[in-house]
XYZ file of C-alpha atoms in Angstrom:
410
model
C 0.000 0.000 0.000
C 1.387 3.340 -1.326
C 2.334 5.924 1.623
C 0.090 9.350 1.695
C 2.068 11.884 0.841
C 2.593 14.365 3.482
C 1.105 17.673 3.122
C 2.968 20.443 1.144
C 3.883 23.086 4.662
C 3.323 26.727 4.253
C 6.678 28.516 3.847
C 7.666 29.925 6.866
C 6.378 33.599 7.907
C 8.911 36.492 7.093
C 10.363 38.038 10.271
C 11.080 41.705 9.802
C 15.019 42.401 9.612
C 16.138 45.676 11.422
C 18.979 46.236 8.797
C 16.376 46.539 6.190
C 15.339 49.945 4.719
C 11.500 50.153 5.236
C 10.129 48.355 8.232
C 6.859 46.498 7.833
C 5.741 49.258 10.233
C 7.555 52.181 11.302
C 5.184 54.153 13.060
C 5.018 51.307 15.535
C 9.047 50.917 15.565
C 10.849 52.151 18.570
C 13.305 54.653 16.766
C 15.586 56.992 18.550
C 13.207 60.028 17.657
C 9.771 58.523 19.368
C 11.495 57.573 22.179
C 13.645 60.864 22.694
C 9.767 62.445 21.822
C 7.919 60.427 24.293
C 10.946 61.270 27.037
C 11.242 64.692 26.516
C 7.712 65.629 26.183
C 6.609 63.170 29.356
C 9.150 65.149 30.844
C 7.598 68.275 29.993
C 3.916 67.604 30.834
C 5.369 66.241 34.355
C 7.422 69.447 34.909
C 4.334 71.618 33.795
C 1.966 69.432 36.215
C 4.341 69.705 39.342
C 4.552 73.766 38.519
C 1.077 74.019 38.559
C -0.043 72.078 41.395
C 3.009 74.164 43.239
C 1.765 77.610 42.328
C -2.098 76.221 42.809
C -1.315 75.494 46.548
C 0.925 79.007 46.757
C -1.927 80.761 45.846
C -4.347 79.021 47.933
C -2.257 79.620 50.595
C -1.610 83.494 49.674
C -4.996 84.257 49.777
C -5.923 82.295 53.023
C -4.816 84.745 55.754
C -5.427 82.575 58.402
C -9.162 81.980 57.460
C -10.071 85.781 58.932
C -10.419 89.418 57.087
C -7.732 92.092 57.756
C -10.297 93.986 59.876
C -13.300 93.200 61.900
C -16.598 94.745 63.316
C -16.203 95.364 67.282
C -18.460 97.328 69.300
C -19.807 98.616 66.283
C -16.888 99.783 65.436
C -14.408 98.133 62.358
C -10.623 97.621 63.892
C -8.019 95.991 62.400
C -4.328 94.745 63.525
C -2.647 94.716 60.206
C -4.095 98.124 58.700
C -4.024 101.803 60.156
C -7.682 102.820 59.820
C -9.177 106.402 61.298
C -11.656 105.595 64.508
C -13.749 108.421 63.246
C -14.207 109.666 59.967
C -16.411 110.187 57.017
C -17.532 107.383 55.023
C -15.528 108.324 51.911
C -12.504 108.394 54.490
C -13.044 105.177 56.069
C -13.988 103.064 52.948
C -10.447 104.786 50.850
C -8.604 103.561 54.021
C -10.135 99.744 53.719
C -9.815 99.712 50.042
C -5.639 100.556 50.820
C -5.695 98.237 53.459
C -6.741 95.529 51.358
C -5.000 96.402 48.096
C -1.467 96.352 50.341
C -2.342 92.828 51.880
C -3.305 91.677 48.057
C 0.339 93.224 47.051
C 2.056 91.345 49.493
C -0.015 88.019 48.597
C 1.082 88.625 45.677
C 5.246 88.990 46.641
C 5.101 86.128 48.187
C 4.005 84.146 45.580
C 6.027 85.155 42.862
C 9.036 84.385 45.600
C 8.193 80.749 46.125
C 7.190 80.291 42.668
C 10.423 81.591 41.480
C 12.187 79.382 44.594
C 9.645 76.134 42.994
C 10.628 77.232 39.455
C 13.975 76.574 40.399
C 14.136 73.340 41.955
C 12.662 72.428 39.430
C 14.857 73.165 36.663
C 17.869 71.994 39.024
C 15.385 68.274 39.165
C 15.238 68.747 35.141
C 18.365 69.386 34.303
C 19.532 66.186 36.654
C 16.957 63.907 35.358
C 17.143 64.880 31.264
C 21.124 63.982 32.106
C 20.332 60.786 33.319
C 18.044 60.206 31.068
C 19.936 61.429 27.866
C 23.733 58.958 29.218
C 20.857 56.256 29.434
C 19.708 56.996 25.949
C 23.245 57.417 24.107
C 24.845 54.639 26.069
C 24.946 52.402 23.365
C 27.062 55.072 21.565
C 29.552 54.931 24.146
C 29.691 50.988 23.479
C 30.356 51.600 19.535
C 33.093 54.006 20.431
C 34.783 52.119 22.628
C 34.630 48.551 20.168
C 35.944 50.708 17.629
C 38.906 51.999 19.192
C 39.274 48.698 19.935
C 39.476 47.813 16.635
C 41.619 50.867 15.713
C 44.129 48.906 17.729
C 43.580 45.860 15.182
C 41.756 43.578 17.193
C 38.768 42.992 14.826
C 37.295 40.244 16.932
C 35.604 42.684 18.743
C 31.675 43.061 18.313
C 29.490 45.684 19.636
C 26.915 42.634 19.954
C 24.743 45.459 20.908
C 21.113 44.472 22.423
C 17.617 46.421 23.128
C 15.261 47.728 20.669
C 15.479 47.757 16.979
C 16.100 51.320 16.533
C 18.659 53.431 14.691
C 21.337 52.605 16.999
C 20.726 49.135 17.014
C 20.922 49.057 12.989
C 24.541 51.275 13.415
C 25.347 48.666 15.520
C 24.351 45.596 13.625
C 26.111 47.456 10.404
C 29.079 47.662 11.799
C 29.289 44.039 13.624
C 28.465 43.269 9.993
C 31.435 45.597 8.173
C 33.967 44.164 10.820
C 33.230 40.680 9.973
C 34.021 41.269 6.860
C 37.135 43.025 7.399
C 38.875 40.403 9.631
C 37.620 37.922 6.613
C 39.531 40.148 4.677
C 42.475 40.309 6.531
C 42.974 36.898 7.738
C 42.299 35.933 3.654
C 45.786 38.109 3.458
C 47.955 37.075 6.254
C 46.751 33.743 5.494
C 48.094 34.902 1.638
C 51.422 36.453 2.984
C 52.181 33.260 4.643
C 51.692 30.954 1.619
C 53.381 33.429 -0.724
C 56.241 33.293 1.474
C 56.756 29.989 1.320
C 55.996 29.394 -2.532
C 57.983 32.336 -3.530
C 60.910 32.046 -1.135
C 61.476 28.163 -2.017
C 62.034 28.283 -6.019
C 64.724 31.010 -5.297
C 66.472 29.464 -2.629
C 66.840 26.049 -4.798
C 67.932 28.606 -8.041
C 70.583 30.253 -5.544
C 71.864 26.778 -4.018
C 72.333 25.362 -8.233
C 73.735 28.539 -9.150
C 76.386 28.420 -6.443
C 76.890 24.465 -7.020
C 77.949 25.005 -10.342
C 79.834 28.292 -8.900
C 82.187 25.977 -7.506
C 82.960 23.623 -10.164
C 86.739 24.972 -10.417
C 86.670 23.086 -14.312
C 83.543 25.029 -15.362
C 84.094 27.601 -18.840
C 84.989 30.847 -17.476
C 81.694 32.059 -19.805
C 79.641 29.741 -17.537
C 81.116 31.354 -14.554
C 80.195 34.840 -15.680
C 76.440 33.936 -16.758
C 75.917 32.051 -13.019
C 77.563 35.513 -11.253
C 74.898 37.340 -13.592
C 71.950 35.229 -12.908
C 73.230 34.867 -8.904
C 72.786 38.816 -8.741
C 69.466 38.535 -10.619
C 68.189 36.106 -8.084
C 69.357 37.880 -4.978
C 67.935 40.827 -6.159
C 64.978 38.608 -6.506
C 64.779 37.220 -3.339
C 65.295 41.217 -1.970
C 62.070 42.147 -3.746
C 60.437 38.951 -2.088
C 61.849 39.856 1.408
C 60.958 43.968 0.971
C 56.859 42.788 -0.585
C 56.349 40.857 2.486
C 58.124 42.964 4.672
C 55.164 45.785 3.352
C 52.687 43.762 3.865
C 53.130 42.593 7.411
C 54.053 46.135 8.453
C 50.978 47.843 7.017
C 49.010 46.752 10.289
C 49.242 48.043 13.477
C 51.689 46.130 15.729
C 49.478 44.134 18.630
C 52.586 43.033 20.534
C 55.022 45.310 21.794
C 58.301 45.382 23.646
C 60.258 48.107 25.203
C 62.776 48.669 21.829
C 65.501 51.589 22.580
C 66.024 53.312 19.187
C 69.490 53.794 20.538
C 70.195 50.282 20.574
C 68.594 49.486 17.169
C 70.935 52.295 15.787
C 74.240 51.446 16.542
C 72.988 47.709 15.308
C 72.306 49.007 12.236
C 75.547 51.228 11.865
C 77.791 48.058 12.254
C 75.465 46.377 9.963
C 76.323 49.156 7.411
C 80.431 49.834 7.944
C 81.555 47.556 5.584
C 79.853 49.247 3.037
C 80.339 52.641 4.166
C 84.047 52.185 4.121
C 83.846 50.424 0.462
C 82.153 53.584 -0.551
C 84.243 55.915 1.290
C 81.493 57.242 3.304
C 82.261 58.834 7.229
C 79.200 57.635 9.488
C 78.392 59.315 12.816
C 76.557 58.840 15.213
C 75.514 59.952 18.438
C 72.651 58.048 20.277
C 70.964 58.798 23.380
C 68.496 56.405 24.856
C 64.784 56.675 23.854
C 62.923 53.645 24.607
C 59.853 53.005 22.667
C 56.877 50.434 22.545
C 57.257 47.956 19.191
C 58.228 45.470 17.357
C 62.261 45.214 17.670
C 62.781 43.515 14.522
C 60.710 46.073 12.072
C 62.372 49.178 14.139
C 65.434 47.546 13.009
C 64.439 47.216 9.808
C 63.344 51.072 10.030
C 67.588 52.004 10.810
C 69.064 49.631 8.625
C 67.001 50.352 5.768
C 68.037 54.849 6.147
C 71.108 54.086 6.538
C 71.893 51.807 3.818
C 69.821 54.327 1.677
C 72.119 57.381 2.891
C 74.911 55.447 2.524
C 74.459 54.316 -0.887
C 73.019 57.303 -2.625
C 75.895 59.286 -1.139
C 78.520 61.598 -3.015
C 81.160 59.901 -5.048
C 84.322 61.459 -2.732
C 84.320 62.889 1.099
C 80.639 61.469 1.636
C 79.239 61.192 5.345
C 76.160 60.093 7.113
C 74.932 60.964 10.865
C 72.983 59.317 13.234
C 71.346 60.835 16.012
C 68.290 59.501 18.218
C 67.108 60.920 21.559
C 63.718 62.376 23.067
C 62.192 65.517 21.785
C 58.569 66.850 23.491
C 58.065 63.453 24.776
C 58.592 61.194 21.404
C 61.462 59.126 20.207
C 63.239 60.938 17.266
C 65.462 59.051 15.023
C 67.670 61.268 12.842
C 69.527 59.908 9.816
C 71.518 63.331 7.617
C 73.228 62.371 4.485
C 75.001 64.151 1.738
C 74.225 63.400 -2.203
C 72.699 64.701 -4.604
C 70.455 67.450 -4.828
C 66.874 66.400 -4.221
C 63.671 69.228 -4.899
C 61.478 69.448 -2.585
C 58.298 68.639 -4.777
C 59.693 65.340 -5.563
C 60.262 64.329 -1.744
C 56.611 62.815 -1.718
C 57.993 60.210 -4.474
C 60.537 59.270 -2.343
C 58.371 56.725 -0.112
C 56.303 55.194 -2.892
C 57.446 51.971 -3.757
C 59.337 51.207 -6.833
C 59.414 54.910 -6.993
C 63.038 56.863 -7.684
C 63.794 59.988 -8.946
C 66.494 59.549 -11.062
C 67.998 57.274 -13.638
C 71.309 56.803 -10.883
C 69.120 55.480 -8.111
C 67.687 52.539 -10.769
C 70.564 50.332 -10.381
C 70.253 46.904 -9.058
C 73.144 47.432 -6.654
C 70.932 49.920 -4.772
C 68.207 48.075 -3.534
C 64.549 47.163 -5.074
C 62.961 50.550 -4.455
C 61.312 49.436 -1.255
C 63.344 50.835 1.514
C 61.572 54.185 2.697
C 57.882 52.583 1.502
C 58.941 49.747 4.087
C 60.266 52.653 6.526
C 57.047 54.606 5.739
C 54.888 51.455 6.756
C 56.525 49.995 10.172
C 56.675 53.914 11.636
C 52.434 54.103 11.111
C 52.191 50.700 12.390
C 54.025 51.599 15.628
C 51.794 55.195 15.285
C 54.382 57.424 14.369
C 55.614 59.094 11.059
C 58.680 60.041 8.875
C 59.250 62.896 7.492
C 62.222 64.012 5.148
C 63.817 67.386 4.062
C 65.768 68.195 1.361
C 69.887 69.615 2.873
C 71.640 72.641 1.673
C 73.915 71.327 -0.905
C 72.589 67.937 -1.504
C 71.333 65.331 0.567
C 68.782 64.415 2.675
C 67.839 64.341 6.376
C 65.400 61.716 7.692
C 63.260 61.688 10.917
C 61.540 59.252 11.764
C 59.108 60.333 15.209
C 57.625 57.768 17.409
C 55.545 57.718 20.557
C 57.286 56.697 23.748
């Protein structure tokens, strides 16, 4: 016997999503602007309420004088202990003094109730002002939240979330959107660190096995002194090569912020970098100084590093021909780490400084030579200082040359 088919199910209901454009009905949403309505004009019509009932009881009480006329009949005679009024005069007398007497005791009914209205008006405003406050951190808390996540973020840790919960309203969607924008963003940038990592290894790895054949057949003593030259040529190409590789990655790593950080002294990194550099300086005939004076900063030891080395093999190398020098200074200026690096060379303008730190930029035919580097160094330089939150900046010398600073905060 054949089964019964089971019913065909009605498709679910649609639920209403908040990050939509036009609710299903938005006179019945929550926004920001009914609720900051209903708030401020509850708080109104309370205020008003509380002022009225205050003056209504001010004035009841102004115009009860302790239940009793300012003057009364005795002996046939009308007395009074508040007013002055003549024992014995004519009727046009007496009745101009009652109708002063009770126009002065109206007057001052009316002073007093413009005091304590005035005191009540007050309070008030002081209970207003206090409560609209409250009310109003209450209201834009969730802002605070979304500031705070993203400065969180600013410092590169996208697994933050706002996660942010209450009613669907505009702050709700801003906080949904950008939950939303920073999942996709730490997609994005774990899809490239995870791309870094496998392009170093694929790219490093063919080079390093064309370097090791290269100098294998280097050091065949019976190789053709033609085969010789053509392996020096292609070794050159492939450590330049392998530079390129080194100076791409380098740029890519650096372009985030740094999350861990040590205490790094630029002095330190300095002088490391100046004995890295000697043997080259002296080849070239170039005098380095340096004077360094602690400055101990927050970073990454190995890109700082990277941030010496890399100015002072570029003053180095695009130096004058004859009587060349470079100087090295670092210390603390208005509470930041400075790093100075002054060359002499050529004349550089100062609308093509800009150039300068764009990569595989140069500004002349002599600085394209594949002894001097891959046209990386001050993009690379450029990159690590903003990770660490700092800058470089560079200045064209009297004469030729440049001078480098590179600021940091301590």
């Amino acid at each position: 016997m054949a089964a019964t088919p089971a019913p065909p199910q009605a498709p679910p209901k649609p639920t209403w999503d908040p990050r939509r454009s036009e609710p299903p009905f938005p006179w019945l949403r929550p926004t920001i602007r009914i609720r900051l309505t209903l708030l401020y004009g509850g708080m109104f019509l309370i205020a008003g309420i509380l002022l009225l009932s205050i003056i209504y009881l001010l004035a009841a009480q102004a115009l009860n004088v302790a239940g009793d006329l300012p003057f009364k009949i005795t002996e046939g005679k009308v007395t009074s202990q508040v007013c002055d009024l003549p024992s014995s005069a004519s009727p046009d007398v007496f009745n101009s003094a009652m109708s002063e007497c009770v126009n002065e005791q109206r007057q001052h009914a009316l002073d007093n109730l413009l005091s304590r209205s005035l005191l009540a008006l007050l309070g008030l405003a002081i209970i207003a002002f206090a409560f609209g406050y409250a009310m109003a951190g209450r209201v834009l808390a969730p802002l605070g939240r979304i500031t705070r996540t993203a400065r969180a973020v600013a410092g590169s840790d996208l697994s933050r979330r706002i996660e942010l919960d209450g009613p669907d309203d505009e702050l709700k969607e801003l906080a949904d959107t950008f939950d939303d924008m920073l999942e996709r963003l730490q997609r994005a940038f774990t899809a490239q660190q995870r791309f870094v990592g496998n392009a170093s290894h694929e790219l490093r790895t063919p080079l390093a096995i064309n370097r090791t054949l290269l100098e294998v057949h280097l050091s065949d003593p019976n190789a053709p002194m033609e085969l010789q030259q053509l392996g020096k040529t292609l070794l050159a190409t492939n450590e330049r090569s392998e530079q390129l590789v080194e100076g791409l990655l380098l740029l890519a790593r650096s372009d985030n912020q740094i999350v861990e950080r040590k205490p790094v002294d630029l002095a330190e990194v300095a002088e490391q970098a100046v004995d890295q550099v000697n043997g080259e300086a002296e080849a070239k005939g170039v005098v380095i100084r340096s004077e360094q004076k602690p400055a101990v900063v927050q970073g990454n030891g190995v890109l700082l590093e990277r941030i010496a080395l890399n100015l002072v093999q570029n003053a180095v190398r695009y130096n004058v021909p004859e009587g060349g020098w470079v100087e090295v200074t670092t210390e603390i200026q208005h509470g930041q780490a400075v790093l100075v690096v002054s060359n002499t060379g050529p004349v550089v303008p100062a609308y093509e400084i800009d150039n300068l730190f764009e990569p595989f930029r140069r500004l002349r035919t002599e600085r394209t030579g594949s002894d001097k580097g891959v046209g990386l160094g001050l993009s690379i330089v450029r990159s690590v200082a903003r990770a660490h939150g700092g800058h470089i900046t560079a200045q064209p010398r009297e004469g030729g040359g440049l001078v480098m600073r590179v600021t940091l905060p301590v």
